[in-house]
Amino acid sequence: EAGVAQSPRYKIIEKRQSVAFWCNPISGHATLYWYQQILGQGPKLLIQFQNNGVVDDSQLPKDRFSAERLKGVDSTLKIQPAKLEDSAVYLCASSQRGTNTEAFFGQGTRLTVV
Amino acid sequence: EDQVTQSPEALRLQEGESSSLNCSYTVSGLRGLFWYRQDPGKGPEFLFTLYSAGEEKEKERLKATLTKKESFLHITAPKPEDSATYLCAVQAYNQGGKLIFGQGTELSVKP
């Protein structure tokens, strides 16, 4: 079974530029998550989708971050404009359903904002 | 506020030296407690889910236990390949599928 796919693996941008990350979840998984992991910390949820609807985006900085899940499958996360403090690993995860099932993570995209 | 605290932040063991990692949590209503392993440059890899106090699960040299306030990850006779960061996370009844993670324990096992 193929895992969660993310691209790119690495990205370096200057502050105030924009960037987009892509995620393809495990086939058949209805729930998709984007987490932000700052160096030395645990992942923090940014947004959760159930199919193509948003379940939780309470911790998403909506003035600069946006996310969408096309047709309930792939998802993109965008940052515009980026700040230095956005430097982190952005992890995508998926699960069969939102609760009582484990989430499977992709390898992440390491973003460096200079 | 729901919160997860892991200790120690870092642990260095000799091969074969057993030890335990601690995960203390405060959550309004625990739906499940999850343990993940994360290797450098990779995403977290699922290990265990525990749902109720008294529950235990084992996988190779790892054993996870759960009480009403904390969980332990016991590592018996560790090997160098067990070196990784171990993450604990909780899922609450009132927050859908959201996982609240601790900061992790970085385990290093020397031969």
Short mmCIF file of C-alpha atoms in Angstrom, two decimals:
data_model
loop_
_atom_site.label_atom_id
_atom_site.label_comp_id
_atom_site.label_asym_id
_atom_site.label_seq_id
_atom_site.Cartn_x
_atom_site.Cartn_y
_atom_site.Cartn_z
CA GLU A 1 0.00 0.00 0.00
CA ALA A 2 1.43 3.36 -1.00
CA GLY A 3 1.96 5.84 1.81
CA VAL A 4 1.22 9.54 2.05
CA ALA A 5 3.08 11.40 -0.67
CA GLN A 6 4.31 14.97 -0.23
CA SER A 7 6.23 17.36 -2.44
CA PRO A 8 8.57 19.09 -2.53
CA ARG A 9 10.84 17.60 0.15
CA TYR A 10 12.74 20.83 0.67
CA LYS A 11 12.07 24.49 -0.13
CA ILE A 12 14.04 27.63 0.56
CA ILE A 13 12.37 31.00 -0.02
CA GLU A 14 12.87 34.60 0.98
CA LYS A 15 10.51 36.26 3.43
CA ARG A 16 7.43 37.79 1.84
CA GLN A 17 7.52 35.23 -0.99
CA SER A 18 4.81 32.64 -1.46
CA VAL A 19 5.09 28.85 -1.39
CA ALA A 20 2.82 25.86 -1.91
CA PHE A 21 2.99 22.29 -0.70
CA TRP A 22 1.19 19.28 -2.14
CA CYS A 23 -0.09 16.13 -0.49
CA ASN A 24 -1.60 12.92 -1.83
CA PRO A 25 -3.11 10.81 0.98
CA ILE A 26 -3.42 7.05 1.22
CA SER A 27 -6.12 5.81 -1.14
CA GLY A 28 -9.52 5.65 0.53
CA HIS A 29 -8.61 7.80 3.51
CA ALA A 30 -11.37 10.32 4.09
CA THR A 31 -9.54 12.45 6.64
CA LEU A 32 -6.52 14.58 5.79
CA TYR A 33 -4.43 16.71 8.13
CA TRP A 34 -1.71 19.34 7.78
CA TYR A 35 0.64 19.69 10.74
CA GLN A 36 3.47 22.16 11.35
CA GLN A 37 6.54 20.87 13.19
CA ILE A 38 9.05 23.45 14.37
CA LEU A 39 12.52 22.11 15.17
CA GLY A 40 12.61 20.46 18.59
CA GLN A 41 8.82 20.48 19.02
CA GLY A 42 5.99 18.08 18.39
CA PRO A 43 3.70 18.55 15.39
CA LYS A 44 0.89 21.09 15.70
CA LEU A 45 -2.34 20.75 13.74
CA LEU A 46 -2.98 23.48 11.18
CA ILE A 47 -6.06 22.13 9.42
CA GLN A 48 -8.15 18.96 9.22
CA PHE A 49 -10.33 17.94 6.26
CA GLN A 50 -13.06 15.32 6.20
CA ASN A 51 -13.47 14.47 2.50
CA ASN A 52 -13.32 17.98 0.99
CA GLY A 53 -14.83 19.83 3.94
CA VAL A 54 -12.88 21.62 6.68
CA VAL A 55 -13.37 20.12 10.16
CA ASP A 56 -10.88 22.17 12.15
CA ASP A 57 -8.80 25.17 11.06
CA SER A 58 -8.73 26.93 14.41
CA GLN A 59 -4.91 27.08 14.50
CA LEU A 60 -4.39 28.06 10.87
CA PRO A 61 -3.04 31.63 10.51
CA LYS A 62 -5.67 32.57 7.98
CA ASP A 63 -4.13 35.93 7.11
CA ARG A 64 -1.28 34.12 5.37
CA PHE A 65 -2.05 30.39 5.21
CA SER A 66 -4.67 28.72 3.04
CA ALA A 67 -5.46 25.11 2.21
CA GLU A 68 -7.78 23.22 -0.02
CA ARG A 69 -8.60 19.61 -0.73
CA LEU A 70 -9.59 19.02 -4.29
CA LYS A 71 -12.38 16.49 -4.88
CA GLY A 72 -11.71 15.01 -1.44
CA VAL A 73 -8.34 13.56 -2.46
CA ASP A 74 -5.19 15.68 -2.99
CA SER A 75 -4.54 18.77 -0.91
CA THR A 76 -2.43 21.88 -1.19
CA LEU A 77 -1.22 24.18 1.59
CA LYS A 78 -0.13 27.70 0.66
CA ILE A 79 1.71 30.40 2.55
CA GLN A 80 1.56 33.96 1.25
CA PRO A 81 3.51 35.97 2.29
CA ALA A 82 5.99 33.85 4.24
CA LYS A 83 7.62 35.01 7.46
CA LEU A 84 10.85 33.87 9.08
CA GLU A 85 8.88 32.08 11.81
CA ASP A 86 7.21 29.87 9.20
CA SER A 87 10.46 27.91 8.89
CA ALA A 88 9.41 24.39 9.86
CA VAL A 89 8.56 20.94 8.54
CA TYR A 90 5.05 20.72 7.11
CA LEU A 91 3.62 17.25 7.56
CA CYS A 92 0.61 15.83 5.81
CA ALA A 93 -1.24 12.89 7.35
CA SER A 94 -4.32 10.86 6.52
CA SER A 95 -6.59 8.41 8.29
CA GLN A 96 -9.57 6.28 7.35
CA ARG A 97 -11.79 8.37 9.55
CA GLY A 98 -11.12 11.19 11.96
CA THR A 99 -11.36 9.36 15.26
CA ASN A 100 -10.24 6.09 16.80
CA THR A 101 -7.94 5.35 13.90
CA GLU A 102 -4.28 6.02 13.54
CA ALA A 103 -3.03 8.76 11.26
CA PHE A 104 -0.27 7.96 8.76
CA PHE A 105 2.23 10.68 8.02
CA GLY A 106 4.16 11.64 4.92
CA GLN A 107 7.87 12.50 5.02
CA GLY A 108 7.15 16.20 5.21
CA THR A 109 8.34 19.33 3.44
CA ARG A 110 11.15 21.22 5.15
CA LEU A 111 10.63 24.95 4.58
CA THR A 112 13.38 27.46 5.26
CA VAL A 113 12.48 31.15 5.07
CA VAL A 114 15.50 33.46 4.81
CA GLU B 1 -6.43 23.45 27.98
CA ASP B 2 -5.43 20.04 26.68
CA GLN B 3 -1.73 19.44 27.13
CA VAL B 4 0.91 16.74 26.72
CA THR B 5 4.31 16.78 28.42
CA GLN B 6 7.03 14.23 27.75
CA SER B 7 10.07 13.42 29.85
CA PRO B 8 12.95 13.24 29.67
CA GLU B 9 13.65 15.46 26.65
CA ALA B 10 16.65 13.29 25.78
CA LEU B 11 17.76 9.87 26.95
CA ARG B 12 21.03 8.12 26.26
CA LEU B 13 21.24 4.38 26.88
CA GLN B 14 23.77 1.65 26.35
CA GLU B 15 22.65 -1.26 24.23
CA GLY B 16 20.71 -3.65 26.44
CA GLU B 17 19.99 -1.05 29.14
CA SER B 18 16.22 -1.01 29.68
CA SER B 19 14.38 2.21 30.53
CA SER B 20 11.05 4.05 30.29
CA LEU B 21 9.79 7.22 28.63
CA ASN B 22 7.01 9.20 30.28
CA CYS B 23 4.04 11.02 28.75
CA SER B 24 1.86 13.07 31.11
CA TYR B 25 -1.38 14.46 29.76
CA THR B 26 -4.24 16.74 30.68
CA VAL B 27 -7.28 16.37 28.46
CA SER B 28 -10.97 17.08 28.91
CA GLY B 29 -12.02 13.64 27.73
CA LEU B 30 -9.48 11.14 26.43
CA ARG B 31 -10.53 9.33 23.28
CA GLY B 32 -7.11 7.78 22.68
CA LEU B 33 -3.39 8.10 23.38
CA PHE B 34 -0.99 7.51 20.52
CA TRP B 35 2.73 6.74 20.40
CA TYR B 36 4.76 7.53 17.30
CA ARG B 37 8.40 7.07 16.39
CA GLN B 38 10.15 9.73 14.28
CA ASP B 39 13.51 9.22 12.60
CA PRO B 40 15.53 12.27 11.45
CA GLY B 41 14.17 13.73 8.22
CA LYS B 42 11.08 11.52 8.24
CA GLY B 43 7.48 11.79 9.28
CA PRO B 44 6.17 10.16 12.46
CA GLU B 45 5.58 6.40 12.25
CA PHE B 46 2.63 4.96 14.17
CA LEU B 47 3.44 2.55 17.02
CA PHE B 48 0.47 2.15 19.40
CA THR B 49 -2.96 3.43 20.38
CA LEU B 50 -4.23 3.07 23.94
CA TYR B 51 -7.84 3.83 24.81
CA SER B 52 -8.41 3.15 28.51
CA ALA B 53 -6.52 3.10 31.79
CA GLY B 54 -4.89 -0.24 32.45
CA GLU B 55 -4.46 -1.06 28.78
CA GLU B 56 -1.09 -2.32 27.58
CA LYS B 57 0.31 -3.00 24.10
CA GLU B 58 3.59 -4.54 22.99
CA LYS B 59 5.65 -4.54 19.84
CA GLU B 60 9.08 -6.17 19.79
CA ARG B 61 11.14 -4.42 22.50
CA LEU B 62 8.49 -1.75 23.15
CA LYS B 63 5.61 -1.86 25.62
CA ALA B 64 3.15 0.98 26.15
CA THR B 65 0.97 1.38 29.23
CA LEU B 66 -1.73 3.87 30.18
CA THR B 67 -3.09 5.33 33.41
CA LYS B 68 -5.60 8.14 33.91
CA LYS B 69 -2.85 10.75 33.94
CA GLU B 70 0.12 9.34 32.05
CA SER B 71 1.50 6.77 29.69
CA PHE B 72 4.82 4.99 29.71
CA LEU B 73 6.80 3.57 26.84
CA HIS B 74 9.03 0.83 28.21
CA ILE B 75 12.02 -0.18 26.14
CA THR B 76 13.51 -3.56 27.02
CA ALA B 77 17.08 -4.37 26.02
CA PRO B 78 17.24 -1.60 23.39
CA LYS B 79 19.36 -1.82 20.28
CA PRO B 80 21.02 1.03 18.34
CA GLU B 81 18.27 0.84 15.72
CA ASP B 82 15.78 1.93 18.40
CA SER B 83 17.42 5.36 18.38
CA ALA B 84 14.79 7.92 17.34
CA THR B 85 12.48 10.57 18.74
CA TYR B 86 9.40 9.10 20.38
CA LEU B 87 6.28 11.26 20.25
CA CYS B 88 3.19 10.93 22.41
CA ALA B 89 -0.15 12.43 21.36
CA VAL B 90 -3.69 12.55 22.71
CA GLN B 91 -7.00 12.73 20.95
CA ALA B 92 -9.90 14.30 22.85
CA TYR B 93 -13.60 13.54 22.50
CA ASN B 94 -14.53 17.15 21.74
CA GLN B 95 -11.87 17.78 19.09
CA GLY B 96 -12.54 15.35 16.26
CA GLY B 97 -9.43 13.63 14.97
CA LYS B 98 -6.99 16.29 16.11
CA LEU B 99 -3.81 14.97 17.75
CA ILE B 100 -2.15 17.08 20.44
CA PHE B 101 1.52 16.13 20.56
CA GLY B 102 4.14 16.39 23.25
CA GLN B 103 7.56 17.71 22.38
CA GLY B 104 9.06 14.23 22.13
CA THR B 105 11.86 12.27 23.79
CA GLU B 106 15.03 11.86 21.77
CA LEU B 107 16.42 8.39 22.46
CA SER B 108 20.00 7.46 21.64
CA VAL B 109 21.18 3.87 22.09
CA LYS B 110 24.93 3.31 21.92
CA PRO B 111 26.46 -0.07 21.07
#
